[in-house]
Each structure stands twice: as structure tokens, then as C-alpha cells.
Amino acid sequence: MTTPPHTLARIMRERVPVDIGTTSLTALRATAIPNRAAPSVAHPVYETLPLAASECASLGSDFQRVGPLWPRPDRQDGELLDSYGVTWLAHEGNRAPFRHPLEHTQWRQLARHPRPRLPEKAQLAQDGSALLTVLDAPCPGLLDTCFLLRNGWQFMMDLTEDFRVASALLDWALDTIETAYDAALAALPQDPDVIVYGDDLGFESGMYLSDLDFRTFIFPRLQTLLTRLRRKSGAMICFHSCGAIRSVCGDLAELGVDMMNLDFYAKNMILSEVRKELPGDMILHGPVNLAAIGRAVENADGAALAILSEEIARAAPCIAAPLDSIATCEDMQQNVRGAAFVRALSAENLDALRRYGPVKPVIDKTAAIALDSTMPELGTHDIRTGAMPQHATGPDERGGAMHRPRLI
């Protein structure tokens, strides 16, 4: 595992850090601030907003976003064709893939599928900001890519009926993902503190693949991808996956990732038990429902705050974060309130919660601070941008960093 950046290590000695408003894991969607003009978005389908560092700080975040920027899609159109050739259908404010370009393609033709075009701009870190930088995932993960291109059911059939198709598509995904991270890193003048990699390996009640198929097809390529990422960047790596994936959490830890963002609402994903099964220095990202903490503060629900605050303390080392990207103004307010509660817990408070369980004076004082917090005004700050290289070349022959392009 890499050594945590000095600033993050210091914060974690003093309190629990907060990540809110940054990547596709924690960002605000355009629907959360409906009146905000957003010509560029941080995710081309979910339409998450690229907030300025000062806006992230006003939400209570210790992190700011860096990463690719896409033109905002036309929401009047019921269908969205992405750069992979996947068609998404809009319904009740969300989009879901329903037309997959490689669903019926023979294995010999899979490698010829055109690579997605990279966006032209990237969000850069704000000058003078003390916030840590987190690189948003520039593309879907290995399994997510295969599901999008091939259709999830068809790809799972490929794994059992025609491994040539599964292997060819996974190799295409691996090369495409590496190229996307190459370009995203090359766009940044400085190395980020954290890199997010996301791949949904399961659903609410189980894994998409058997453990054997995961270890045969996915795990070796994850090893290759993350090894190559470490050669290009000294950043900490945060691995995200939704679903009931407890049976492979040990495998993911063996990849040497520094943080894991997991779904503790899925079957058998019991926070206290998963925490014990992972290395002691593994950082859990977003282990507790931040919005639930905010609701409990607003409703003066002492019982809920007792449970949630103790979970935060026992999940350490951890980073508090929303469970998912934030879609409504109400959800934003509750997460901001939850962030204020977590930030108000000192190292001494956390130690008391671990030693003695819920300590009422600590919880009451912290809840009062959170309840008194004010909601931020967003949409008045410009972000800093640079150019995304359209043909990332990788590290130079001396093993150094890739060329950093000039700013726009």
C-alpha cells in the first residue's frame, strides 16, 4: 500500500475526513441544483456537476475534484448515445442502457470496435486551495464496460459458453480504460492525491459472476490495470463496487488498493464484520449513510445518531461520504448536515465512542453544531480547466510522468 499523503494522514489523526461534491461517488447531479447553468458535466450520463474547490469546501469536503469534463447532453431527447455506442433511455430523471452495440458481434470483430472519443477539457485543481485532489473515474470499469457493450446477460453467458468472446471484450476494455486514465493523468499539471476506479461487481443480493469466474477473468486484469496505474501515479487508489461482494473483498484487498468504497446495504455486507476482515490500514470510503446522519440531526433522533456515530468511530480509518451521487436539493441538505456532524467529532470524541459506545454529551454537542450549520450557496464560482490530450502516449522512456499540456 502507498503511504497516505501527509495532509490526509494529519486530518485522519484529528478527525474523520469528508468527501462530498467531488466524483461520481459523491457529486451533486444537475437535478440537485436545477437553476444552475451547467454547460459541462463531470459524468456524461448521470450529469454530475464539476464544482469549484470553494464550493466543495462549503459543502464540508476535504477534497476537490479533478478529471474529464463532458458537454452536457440534451435532456429534451429521450435517448442518449454515448461515446461507446451505447444508447441510454431517459425515464423519470434517470438513464439506463437499453441498446448495446456489441450484443450480437462475433468474437473476431470485437477488437475492431472503435475506441470512445475522449472529451476535450478536464477540470483542474483550484489554485491556492488546501483541499486534497481526487481524480474522478474517466470511464466505466472492466465489468461495467463489458456489460454496457455486450449486455449484462449476454456477457455472463459468454463467460460459460464462449470464453473467447469474454476474453476479447475484457482485453478491449482493459486497453480502453488504461488509455482513459493515461489521458486524464496527462491533463493534470500535478499528480492527484486519490484516483477513483469503479466497477460494479455485484447486485443487492449477490455477485454478478461466480467467485471462480471473477478470479479467472476479472482479477488478473485488475492486477494489470492497477499495476500500470501505480507506474504512472503515486496517488492513493480508491476502489468502488456496489453489491454483495463480501466473498471477494479479500481479493480486492490483495490488489493493494488504499481505499474501498463498498455497499454496506447489500446482503451480508455487515460493516463491523467486513471491517475486521480487511487490513487494519485499509481506508473505508463512505461506510456510513451521511444523509441518514443529517436526517437524524434534523429530527433530533438521538437513537439513530447513537448508532451512526458509533459506526463512524468503529469504521476507522475511514472517510465520510454520501452513499451515492446526490440527486435532490433535500438530499444535498441532509448530506451537508451529516458532513457537519462528522467534522465536529474530534479525535477524543471518536476514541470515547470506540471505548464506551454512544456517549450522550458528545452526541448532543456534535448534533447541536451540525444543526446550526448553514446551507451553502452554490453556482457562483468558476472552475479551472485544461485540455485533455486526445492521444495519450504513456510515460516517457525514462519512466517519468507524461507531458502536461498547457492550460486553457
CSV table of C-alpha atoms in Angstrom, one decimal:
chain,number,residue,atom,x,y,z
A,1,MET,CA,0.0,0.0,0.0
A,2,THR,CA,1.2,3.5,-0.7
A,3,THR,CA,1.8,5.9,2.2
A,4,PRO,CA,-1.1,8.3,2.7
A,5,PRO,CA,-0.4,11.9,1.7
A,6,HIS,CA,0.8,13.9,4.7
A,7,THR,CA,-2.2,16.2,4.7
A,8,LEU,CA,-4.7,13.3,4.7
A,9,ALA,CA,-2.7,11.5,7.4
A,10,ARG,CA,-2.8,14.6,9.6
A,11,ILE,CA,-6.5,15.1,9.1
A,12,MET,CA,-7.2,11.4,10.0
A,13,ARG,CA,-5.3,11.9,13.3
A,14,GLU,CA,-7.5,14.8,14.2
A,15,ARG,CA,-10.9,13.7,12.9
A,16,VAL,CA,-12.7,11.8,10.1
A,17,PRO,CA,-12.2,13.4,6.7
A,18,VAL,CA,-15.2,14.1,4.5
A,19,ASP,CA,-15.6,13.7,0.7
A,20,ILE,CA,-18.7,15.3,-0.8
A,21,GLY,CA,-19.4,17.0,-4.1
A,22,THR,CA,-16.4,15.6,-6.0
A,23,THR,CA,-16.6,12.4,-8.0
A,24,SER,CA,-19.4,10.2,-9.4
A,25,LEU,CA,-19.4,8.6,-6.0
A,26,THR,CA,-20.2,11.8,-4.1
A,27,ALA,CA,-21.1,14.5,-6.5
A,28,LEU,CA,-24.2,16.6,-6.9
A,29,ARG,CA,-26.2,15.9,-10.0
A,30,ALA,CA,-27.6,18.7,-12.1
A,31,THR,CA,-31.1,17.9,-10.7
A,32,ALA,CA,-29.9,18.9,-7.2
A,33,ILE,CA,-29.4,22.5,-8.3
A,34,PRO,CA,-32.0,22.8,-11.1
A,35,ASN,CA,-31.3,26.6,-11.8
A,36,ARG,CA,-27.6,26.2,-12.2
A,37,ALA,CA,-26.2,26.7,-15.7
A,38,ALA,CA,-24.1,23.6,-16.4
A,39,PRO,CA,-22.6,23.6,-20.0
A,40,SER,CA,-20.1,20.9,-18.8
A,41,VAL,CA,-20.7,17.9,-16.6
A,42,ALA,CA,-18.4,15.6,-14.7
A,43,HIS,CA,-20.3,12.4,-15.9
A,44,PRO,CA,-21.8,12.3,-19.3
A,45,VAL,CA,-24.8,10.1,-18.3
A,46,TYR,CA,-25.5,10.9,-14.6
A,47,GLU,CA,-24.8,14.6,-15.2
A,48,THR,CA,-22.9,15.2,-12.1
A,49,LEU,CA,-21.7,18.8,-11.6
A,50,PRO,CA,-18.0,19.8,-11.6
A,51,LEU,CA,-17.9,22.0,-8.5
A,52,ALA,CA,-15.2,24.5,-7.7
A,53,ALA,CA,-12.9,23.8,-4.8
A,54,SER,CA,-14.5,26.6,-2.8
A,55,GLU,CA,-17.9,25.0,-3.4
A,56,CYS,CA,-16.7,21.6,-2.2
A,57,ALA,CA,-15.3,23.2,0.9
A,58,SER,CA,-18.6,24.9,1.6
A,59,LEU,CA,-20.3,21.5,1.5
A,60,GLY,CA,-17.9,20.3,4.2
A,61,SER,CA,-15.5,18.4,1.9
A,62,ASP,CA,-11.8,17.9,2.4
A,63,PHE,CA,-11.4,17.0,-1.3
A,64,GLN,CA,-11.9,18.7,-4.6
A,65,ARG,CA,-12.5,17.1,-8.0
A,66,VAL,CA,-10.2,16.9,-10.9
A,67,GLY,CA,-10.9,15.0,-14.1
A,68,PRO,CA,-12.6,15.0,-17.6
A,69,LEU,CA,-15.4,17.3,-18.5
A,70,TRP,CA,-18.1,16.4,-21.0
A,71,PRO,CA,-20.6,18.7,-22.8
A,72,ARG,CA,-24.0,18.4,-21.0
A,73,PRO,CA,-26.4,16.2,-23.1
A,74,ASP,CA,-29.7,17.5,-24.3
A,75,ARG,CA,-32.3,16.4,-21.7
A,76,GLN,CA,-35.1,17.0,-24.1
A,77,ASP,CA,-34.0,13.9,-26.1
A,78,GLY,CA,-35.4,10.7,-24.6
A,79,GLU,CA,-32.4,8.8,-25.9
A,80,LEU,CA,-28.7,9.4,-25.3
A,81,LEU,CA,-26.0,7.8,-27.5
A,82,ASP,CA,-22.7,7.8,-25.6
A,83,SER,CA,-19.1,7.7,-26.9
A,84,TYR,CA,-19.0,3.9,-26.6
A,85,GLY,CA,-22.0,3.5,-29.0
A,86,VAL,CA,-24.4,2.6,-26.1
A,87,THR,CA,-27.9,4.0,-26.2
A,88,TRP,CA,-29.4,5.2,-22.9
A,89,LEU,CA,-33.1,5.7,-22.3
A,90,ALA,CA,-34.3,8.5,-20.0
A,91,HIS,CA,-37.0,7.8,-17.5
A,92,GLU,CA,-38.1,9.8,-14.5
A,93,GLY,CA,-34.8,11.7,-14.3
A,94,ASN,CA,-32.5,8.7,-14.7
A,95,ARG,CA,-31.0,6.9,-17.7
A,96,ALA,CA,-30.5,3.2,-18.3
A,97,PRO,CA,-28.7,1.4,-21.1
A,98,PHE,CA,-31.0,-0.4,-23.4
A,99,ARG,CA,-29.2,-0.8,-26.8
A,100,HIS,CA,-25.8,-2.4,-26.7
A,101,PRO,CA,-23.6,-2.1,-29.8
A,102,LEU,CA,-21.7,-5.4,-29.5
A,103,GLU,CA,-24.6,-7.6,-28.3
A,104,HIS,CA,-24.5,-9.8,-31.4
A,105,THR,CA,-21.0,-9.3,-32.6
A,106,GLN,CA,-18.7,-12.3,-33.3
A,107,TRP,CA,-15.5,-12.5,-31.3
A,108,ARG,CA,-13.2,-11.8,-34.2
A,109,GLN,CA,-14.8,-8.4,-34.7
A,110,LEU,CA,-14.8,-7.3,-31.1
A,111,ALA,CA,-11.3,-5.9,-31.1
A,112,ARG,CA,-12.3,-3.6,-34.0
A,113,HIS,CA,-14.9,-1.7,-32.1
A,114,PRO,CA,-13.9,1.9,-32.2
A,115,ARG,CA,-12.4,3.4,-29.0
A,116,PRO,CA,-14.6,6.1,-27.3
A,117,ARG,CA,-13.6,9.7,-28.1
A,118,LEU,CA,-12.2,11.5,-25.1
A,119,PRO,CA,-13.6,14.8,-24.0
A,120,GLU,CA,-11.7,17.9,-24.9
A,121,LYS,CA,-11.5,19.5,-21.5
A,122,ALA,CA,-10.5,18.5,-17.9
A,123,GLN,CA,-11.2,20.1,-14.6
A,124,LEU,CA,-8.0,21.1,-12.8
A,125,ALA,CA,-7.3,21.8,-9.1
A,126,GLN,CA,-8.1,25.3,-7.9
A,127,ASP,CA,-5.1,27.5,-7.3
A,128,GLY,CA,-4.3,28.1,-3.6
A,129,SER,CA,-6.8,25.5,-2.3
A,130,ALA,CA,-5.8,23.4,0.6
A,131,LEU,CA,-8.2,20.6,-0.4
A,132,LEU,CA,-6.9,17.2,-1.5
A,133,THR,CA,-7.4,16.3,-5.1
A,134,VAL,CA,-9.4,13.3,-6.2
A,135,LEU,CA,-9.4,12.1,-9.9
A,136,ASP,CA,-12.9,11.2,-10.9
A,137,ALA,CA,-13.1,7.9,-12.8
A,138,PRO,CA,-12.7,8.9,-16.5
A,139,CYS,CA,-14.6,5.8,-17.8
A,140,PRO,CA,-16.5,2.7,-16.6
A,141,GLY,CA,-14.6,-0.3,-15.1
A,142,LEU,CA,-13.8,-3.6,-16.7
A,143,LEU,CA,-17.0,-5.5,-16.0
A,144,ASP,CA,-19.2,-2.4,-16.4
A,145,THR,CA,-17.7,-1.8,-19.9
A,146,CYS,CA,-18.4,-5.3,-20.9
A,147,PHE,CA,-22.0,-5.2,-19.6
A,148,LEU,CA,-22.6,-1.9,-21.5
A,149,LEU,CA,-21.2,-3.0,-24.8
A,150,ARG,CA,-22.4,-6.6,-24.8
A,151,ASN,CA,-25.5,-6.6,-22.5
A,152,GLY,CA,-25.0,-8.0,-19.0
A,153,TRP,CA,-26.9,-11.2,-19.6
A,154,GLN,CA,-25.2,-11.9,-22.8
A,155,PHE,CA,-21.7,-11.3,-21.4
A,156,MET,CA,-22.4,-13.7,-18.5
A,157,MET,CA,-23.5,-16.3,-21.0
A,158,ASP,CA,-20.2,-15.7,-22.9
A,159,LEU,CA,-18.2,-16.5,-19.8
A,160,THR,CA,-19.7,-20.0,-19.7
A,161,GLU,CA,-20.3,-20.7,-23.4
A,162,ASP,CA,-17.6,-18.8,-25.3
A,163,PHE,CA,-14.6,-17.6,-23.3
A,164,ARG,CA,-13.0,-16.2,-26.5
A,165,VAL,CA,-15.7,-13.5,-26.6
A,166,ALA,CA,-15.4,-12.7,-22.9
A,167,SER,CA,-11.6,-12.6,-23.1
A,168,ALA,CA,-11.6,-10.4,-26.2
A,169,LEU,CA,-14.0,-7.9,-24.8
A,170,LEU,CA,-12.2,-7.7,-21.4
A,171,ASP,CA,-8.9,-7.1,-23.2
A,172,TRP,CA,-10.6,-4.3,-25.3
A,173,ALA,CA,-11.9,-2.8,-22.0
A,174,LEU,CA,-8.5,-3.1,-20.3
A,175,ASP,CA,-6.8,-1.2,-23.1
A,176,THR,CA,-9.6,1.4,-23.3
A,177,ILE,CA,-9.5,2.0,-19.6
A,178,GLU,CA,-5.8,2.4,-19.4
A,179,THR,CA,-5.9,4.9,-22.3
A,180,ALA,CA,-8.6,6.9,-20.5
A,181,TYR,CA,-6.6,7.1,-17.3
A,182,ASP,CA,-3.4,8.0,-19.2
A,183,ALA,CA,-5.2,10.9,-20.8
A,184,ALA,CA,-6.8,12.1,-17.5
A,185,LEU,CA,-3.5,12.0,-15.7
A,186,ALA,CA,-1.7,13.7,-18.6
A,187,ALA,CA,-4.2,16.6,-18.4
A,188,LEU,CA,-3.3,17.4,-14.8
A,189,PRO,CA,-0.4,19.7,-14.0
A,190,GLN,CA,0.2,17.8,-10.7
A,191,ASP,CA,-0.4,14.3,-9.6
A,192,PRO,CA,-3.8,13.8,-7.8
A,193,ASP,CA,-3.9,12.6,-4.2
A,194,VAL,CA,-6.5,10.0,-4.9
A,195,ILE,CA,-7.6,8.1,-8.0
A,196,VAL,CA,-11.1,6.6,-8.2
A,197,TYR,CA,-11.6,3.3,-10.0
A,198,GLY,CA,-15.2,2.0,-10.1
A,199,ASP,CA,-16.5,-1.4,-11.2
A,200,ASP,CA,-19.9,-2.8,-10.0
A,201,LEU,CA,-19.1,-6.5,-9.3
A,202,GLY,CA,-22.5,-7.4,-7.7
A,203,PHE,CA,-26.1,-6.5,-7.1
A,204,GLU,CA,-28.0,-6.3,-3.9
A,205,SER,CA,-28.1,-10.0,-3.1
A,206,GLY,CA,-25.0,-11.4,-4.7
A,207,MET,CA,-22.2,-11.3,-7.2
A,208,TYR,CA,-22.8,-11.0,-11.0
A,209,LEU,CA,-20.1,-13.6,-11.6
A,210,SER,CA,-19.1,-16.7,-9.6
A,211,ASP,CA,-16.0,-16.2,-7.4
A,212,LEU,CA,-14.2,-18.6,-9.8
A,213,ASP,CA,-15.1,-16.5,-12.9
A,214,PHE,CA,-14.1,-13.3,-11.1
A,215,ARG,CA,-10.7,-14.8,-10.2
A,216,THR,CA,-10.2,-16.2,-13.6
A,217,PHE,CA,-11.3,-13.4,-15.9
A,218,ILE,CA,-11.5,-10.1,-13.8
A,219,PHE,CA,-8.9,-10.3,-11.1
A,220,PRO,CA,-5.8,-10.8,-13.3
A,221,ARG,CA,-6.8,-7.8,-15.5
A,222,LEU,CA,-7.4,-5.7,-12.4
A,223,GLN,CA,-3.9,-6.6,-11.3
A,224,THR,CA,-2.5,-5.5,-14.6
A,225,LEU,CA,-4.5,-2.2,-14.7
A,226,LEU,CA,-3.7,-1.1,-11.2
A,227,THR,CA,-0.1,-2.0,-11.6
A,228,ARG,CA,0.1,0.2,-14.6
A,229,LEU,CA,-1.7,3.0,-12.8
A,230,ARG,CA,0.8,2.9,-10.0
A,231,ARG,CA,3.6,3.2,-12.5
A,232,LYS,CA,2.0,6.4,-13.8
A,233,SER,CA,1.0,8.0,-10.5
A,234,GLY,CA,1.8,7.9,-6.8
A,235,ALA,CA,-1.8,8.7,-5.9
A,236,MET,CA,-3.8,6.5,-3.5
A,237,ILE,CA,-6.3,4.3,-5.2
A,238,CYS,CA,-9.9,4.1,-4.2
A,239,PHE,CA,-11.7,1.0,-5.4
A,240,HIS,CA,-15.5,1.3,-5.7
A,241,SER,CA,-18.0,-1.5,-6.2
A,242,CYS,CA,-21.7,-1.8,-5.5
A,243,GLY,CA,-23.4,-5.1,-4.4
A,244,ALA,CA,-22.9,-8.1,-2.2
A,245,ILE,CA,-19.3,-8.8,-2.9
A,246,ARG,CA,-18.0,-9.9,0.5
A,247,SER,CA,-16.7,-13.2,-0.8
A,248,VAL,CA,-14.1,-11.3,-2.9
A,249,CYS,CA,-13.3,-8.4,-0.6
A,250,GLY,CA,-10.1,-10.2,0.4
A,251,ASP,CA,-9.1,-10.5,-3.2
A,252,LEU,CA,-9.7,-6.8,-3.8
A,253,ALA,CA,-7.5,-6.0,-0.7
A,254,GLU,CA,-4.8,-8.1,-2.2
A,255,LEU,CA,-4.7,-5.7,-5.2
A,256,GLY,CA,-3.0,-3.2,-2.8
A,257,VAL,CA,-5.7,-0.5,-3.1
A,258,ASP,CA,-5.6,2.1,-0.4
A,259,MET,CA,-9.4,2.7,0.0
A,260,MET,CA,-12.5,0.8,-0.7
A,261,ASN,CA,-16.0,2.2,-1.3
A,262,LEU,CA,-18.4,-0.6,-0.8
A,263,ASP,CA,-22.2,-1.1,-0.5
A,264,PHE,CA,-22.9,-1.8,3.2
A,265,TYR,CA,-26.7,-2.1,2.4
A,266,ALA,CA,-26.2,-5.2,0.3
A,267,LYS,CA,-26.7,-8.7,1.6
A,268,ASN,CA,-24.1,-9.9,4.2
A,269,MET,CA,-22.1,-6.6,3.8
A,270,ILE,CA,-22.1,-6.0,7.5
A,271,LEU,CA,-19.9,-3.1,8.3
A,272,SER,CA,-18.4,-4.4,11.5
A,273,GLU,CA,-17.6,-7.8,10.0
A,274,VAL,CA,-16.2,-6.5,6.7
A,275,ARG,CA,-14.0,-4.0,8.7
A,276,LYS,CA,-12.5,-6.9,10.7
A,277,GLU,CA,-11.8,-9.0,7.5
A,278,LEU,CA,-9.9,-6.2,5.8
A,279,PRO,CA,-6.4,-5.0,6.6
A,280,GLY,CA,-6.3,-2.6,9.5
A,281,ASP,CA,-4.9,0.2,7.4
A,282,MET,CA,-7.4,-0.1,4.7
A,283,ILE,CA,-9.4,3.1,4.5
A,284,LEU,CA,-13.2,2.7,4.1
A,285,HIS,CA,-14.7,5.4,1.9
A,286,GLY,CA,-18.3,6.2,2.7
A,287,PRO,CA,-19.0,3.4,5.1
A,288,VAL,CA,-21.9,5.1,6.9
A,289,ASN,CA,-25.0,6.9,5.4
A,290,LEU,CA,-24.1,10.5,5.7
A,291,ALA,CA,-27.7,11.7,4.7
A,292,ALA,CA,-29.1,9.5,7.5
A,293,ILE,CA,-26.9,11.3,10.0
A,294,GLY,CA,-28.2,14.6,8.6
A,295,ARG,CA,-31.9,13.5,8.9
A,296,ALA,CA,-31.3,12.3,12.5
A,297,VAL,CA,-29.8,15.7,13.3
A,298,GLU,CA,-32.8,17.5,11.9
A,299,ASN,CA,-35.3,15.2,13.6
A,300,ALA,CA,-33.4,15.2,16.9
A,301,ASP,CA,-33.3,11.4,16.6
A,302,GLY,CA,-30.8,10.5,19.4
A,303,ALA,CA,-31.2,6.8,18.9
A,304,ALA,CA,-30.2,6.9,15.3
A,305,LEU,CA,-27.3,9.3,16.0
A,306,ALA,CA,-26.0,6.9,18.7
A,307,ILE,CA,-25.9,4.0,16.2
A,308,LEU,CA,-24.5,6.0,13.3
A,309,SER,CA,-21.8,7.9,15.3
A,310,GLU,CA,-20.6,4.7,16.8
A,311,GLU,CA,-20.4,3.1,13.4
A,312,ILE,CA,-18.3,6.0,12.1
A,313,ALA,CA,-15.9,5.6,15.0
A,314,ARG,CA,-15.5,1.9,14.6
A,315,ALA,CA,-15.1,2.1,10.8
A,316,ALA,CA,-11.9,4.0,11.1
A,317,PRO,CA,-9.7,4.5,9.3
A,318,CYS,CA,-12.4,5.9,7.1
A,319,ILE,CA,-13.6,8.9,5.0
A,320,ALA,CA,-17.2,10.0,5.4
A,321,ALA,CA,-19.1,10.4,2.1
A,322,PRO,CA,-22.6,10.2,0.6
A,323,LEU,CA,-23.8,6.8,-0.3
A,324,ASP,CA,-24.2,7.9,-4.0
A,325,SER,CA,-24.3,10.9,-6.1
A,326,ILE,CA,-26.8,13.5,-4.8
A,327,ALA,CA,-29.9,14.0,-7.0
A,328,THR,CA,-32.1,16.3,-5.0
A,329,CYS,CA,-31.8,19.6,-3.0
A,330,GLU,CA,-33.2,17.8,0.1
A,331,ASP,CA,-30.6,15.0,-0.2
A,332,MET,CA,-27.9,17.7,-0.5
A,333,GLN,CA,-29.0,19.4,2.6
A,334,GLN,CA,-29.1,16.2,4.6
A,335,ASN,CA,-25.6,15.2,3.4
A,336,VAL,CA,-24.2,18.6,4.3
A,337,ARG,CA,-25.8,18.4,7.7
A,338,GLY,CA,-24.3,14.9,8.1
A,339,ALA,CA,-20.9,16.2,7.0
A,340,ALA,CA,-21.0,19.0,9.6
A,341,PHE,CA,-21.8,16.3,12.3
A,342,VAL,CA,-18.8,14.1,11.3
A,343,ARG,CA,-16.4,17.1,11.0
A,344,ALA,CA,-17.4,18.1,14.6
A,345,LEU,CA,-16.3,14.8,16.0
A,346,SER,CA,-12.8,15.3,17.4
A,347,ALA,CA,-10.2,12.5,17.9
A,348,GLU,CA,-11.1,12.5,21.6
A,349,ASN,CA,-14.8,12.1,20.7
A,350,LEU,CA,-14.1,9.2,18.4
A,351,ASP,CA,-11.9,7.5,20.9
A,352,ALA,CA,-14.7,7.8,23.5
A,353,LEU,CA,-17.2,6.4,21.1
A,354,ARG,CA,-15.0,3.4,20.4
A,355,ARG,CA,-14.2,2.8,24.1
A,356,TYR,CA,-17.6,3.4,25.7
A,357,GLY,CA,-20.2,3.3,22.9
A,358,PRO,CA,-22.6,6.2,22.4
A,359,VAL,CA,-21.7,9.0,24.8
A,360,LYS,CA,-24.7,11.3,25.1
A,361,PRO,CA,-22.9,14.6,25.9
A,362,VAL,CA,-20.6,14.0,22.8
A,363,ILE,CA,-23.5,13.2,20.5
A,364,ASP,CA,-25.7,16.1,21.8
A,365,LYS,CA,-22.9,18.7,21.4
A,366,THR,CA,-21.9,17.5,18.0
A,367,ALA,CA,-25.6,17.4,16.8
A,368,ALA,CA,-26.1,21.0,18.0
A,369,ILE,CA,-23.1,22.1,15.9
A,370,ALA,CA,-24.4,20.3,12.9
A,371,LEU,CA,-28.0,21.7,13.3
A,372,ASP,CA,-26.5,25.2,13.5
A,373,SER,CA,-24.6,24.8,10.2
A,374,THR,CA,-25.8,26.9,7.2
A,375,MET,CA,-26.5,25.6,3.8
A,376,PRO,CA,-24.0,26.7,1.1
A,377,GLU,CA,-24.9,28.9,-1.9
A,378,LEU,CA,-23.6,27.1,-5.0
A,379,GLY,CA,-23.2,28.2,-8.5
A,380,THR,CA,-21.2,31.4,-8.1
A,381,HIS,CA,-17.7,30.1,-8.6
A,382,ASP,CA,-15.8,29.2,-11.9
A,383,ILE,CA,-13.9,26.0,-12.2
A,384,ARG,CA,-10.3,25.8,-13.6
A,385,THR,CA,-9.9,23.9,-16.8
A,386,GLY,CA,-7.2,22.5,-19.1
A,387,ALA,CA,-7.0,20.5,-22.3
A,388,MET,CA,-7.4,16.7,-22.4
A,389,PRO,CA,-4.9,15.1,-24.7
A,390,GLN,CA,-6.7,13.1,-27.4
A,391,HIS,CA,-3.8,10.6,-27.9
A,392,ALA,CA,-2.2,9.7,-24.5
A,393,THR,CA,1.3,8.4,-25.1
A,394,GLY,CA,2.1,7.0,-21.7
A,395,PRO,CA,5.2,7.5,-19.6
A,396,ASP,CA,8.4,8.5,-21.4
A,397,GLU,CA,11.3,6.2,-21.8
A,398,ARG,CA,12.9,7.3,-18.5
A,399,GLY,CA,9.8,6.3,-16.6
A,400,GLY,CA,8.8,9.8,-15.9
A,401,ALA,CA,5.4,11.5,-15.9
A,402,MET,CA,3.6,12.1,-19.1
A,403,HIS,CA,3.8,15.6,-20.7
A,404,ARG,CA,1.5,18.0,-19.0
A,405,PRO,CA,-0.4,20.2,-21.5
A,406,ARG,CA,-0.7,24.0,-21.2
A,407,LEU,CA,-3.8,25.4,-19.5
A,408,ILE,CA,-6.7,26.9,-21.4
